[in-house]
Amino acid sequence: MTSTSLPDSLIATLPGSSYTDPAVFAQEQERIFETMWFCVARASELAKPGAFRTVDVGRESILVTRARDNSIRAYFNVCRHRGARICTEDSGEVKRAFQCPYHAWTYDLNGKLVAAPNLTKMPDVGRTEYGLVSVAVREWLGYVWVCLAENPPSFEEDVIGEIITRLGDVESIERYDIDNLSVGKRIVYDVKANWKLIIENFMECYHCATIHPELTEVLPEFADGYAAQYYVGHGAEFGEEVRGFTVDGSEGLDRIPGVAEDQDRRYYAITVKPQVFINLVPDHVIFHRMYPVAVDRTIVECDWLYLPHVVESGKDVSRSVELFDRVNRQDFEACERTQPGMSSRMYAKGGVLVPSEHHIGAFHDWVNERLATRRPQ
């Protein structure tokens, strides 16, 4: 079936090869993940100078750390001498410097080359010129965002602008004070599916009545198939008998003080392209970060964020965690069930989107536009 023969109710999806072709994924790494703002860590993980985390962004390993002046810095995790990876651990802490385990070239937390065997006999080697190559960094919502592009796009337009497009203004998310919330739970999922399938799933609720019984009990309107993201500024309302955003609808935890009255008892979902999902409810925030590692594999790191005293006091957060953990697992199972079909000859030209999914077509257009233009680095 071609797109010209589709009835008005249906629009075409991307072809199956978009989800299975390693060459397409390589283009996405180059033209999407390595050119856009990419969320890599919770800033509180880098609690003091020398704390670090390594993260794969596109095809690159990036070293994120806190410098002695307490600022967040990010560098390509590549020694300037012979290209060895400097840090191989996912996270850790150094006292004053990073040392390459190959030839002991050593860099301070500001990326400057401070020591190397026989370095004093090479006075023409610039300590800054041969320092670690830095990457653009921003902190927002308590998270660290990096951009590998030599000339990064506007953070205000590309990241904060996504929030405004979804909620209508930035104040609506600022009321949740996400910067100052604490991580009450983190779950890492290894999903055997293409990253775009996960985004498409998150953006629509046509599947909600089928695979999310717990979620539709709490948010009855989702059973009608229209996701909250379908409407600008809309938050799905809790059911009449529901007391909190929990797996059984029972009472939640302490409400975030800044949440406006018209935001109470509502759930808001936001997609920040290319790899962040933000879910807002009155007493906590659920923050997803995707790390696409292969054309058919995506790591998803999910944080449940609560008021600091809720976490510090050891209050039981399990019922609120369990609700979205179930939603995640149900969604990721559906994506993993879909991934093999992308290779089918029947799906070579793609599938279709029904009216409640038509907004996903805009996401597909965005992907095609990004891949059509080679972006300057």
Coordinates of C-alpha atoms in Angstrom, one line a residue, residues 25 189-196 198 289-300:
F25 CA 21.4 4.1 13.0
Y189 CA 16.1 -1.2 31.6
D190 CA 17.9 -3.0 28.7
V191 CA 15.4 -2.8 25.9
K192 CA 15.9 -4.9 22.8
A193 CA 14.3 -2.4 20.5
N194 CA 15.1 0.6 18.3
W195 CA 15.0 3.9 20.2
K196 CA 12.3 5.4 17.9
I198 CA 10.2 3.6 22.4
R289 CA 16.9 9.0 29.7
M290 CA 17.5 6.8 26.7
Y291 CA 20.9 5.7 25.6
P292 CA 20.6 4.1 22.1
V293 CA 23.5 1.6 21.8
A294 CA 22.5 -0.3 18.7
V295 CA 19.9 -0.3 16.0
D296 CA 17.9 -2.8 18.0
R297 CA 19.0 -2.1 21.6
T298 CA 18.4 0.9 23.9
I299 CA 19.3 1.4 27.5
V300 CA 16.7 3.3 29.5

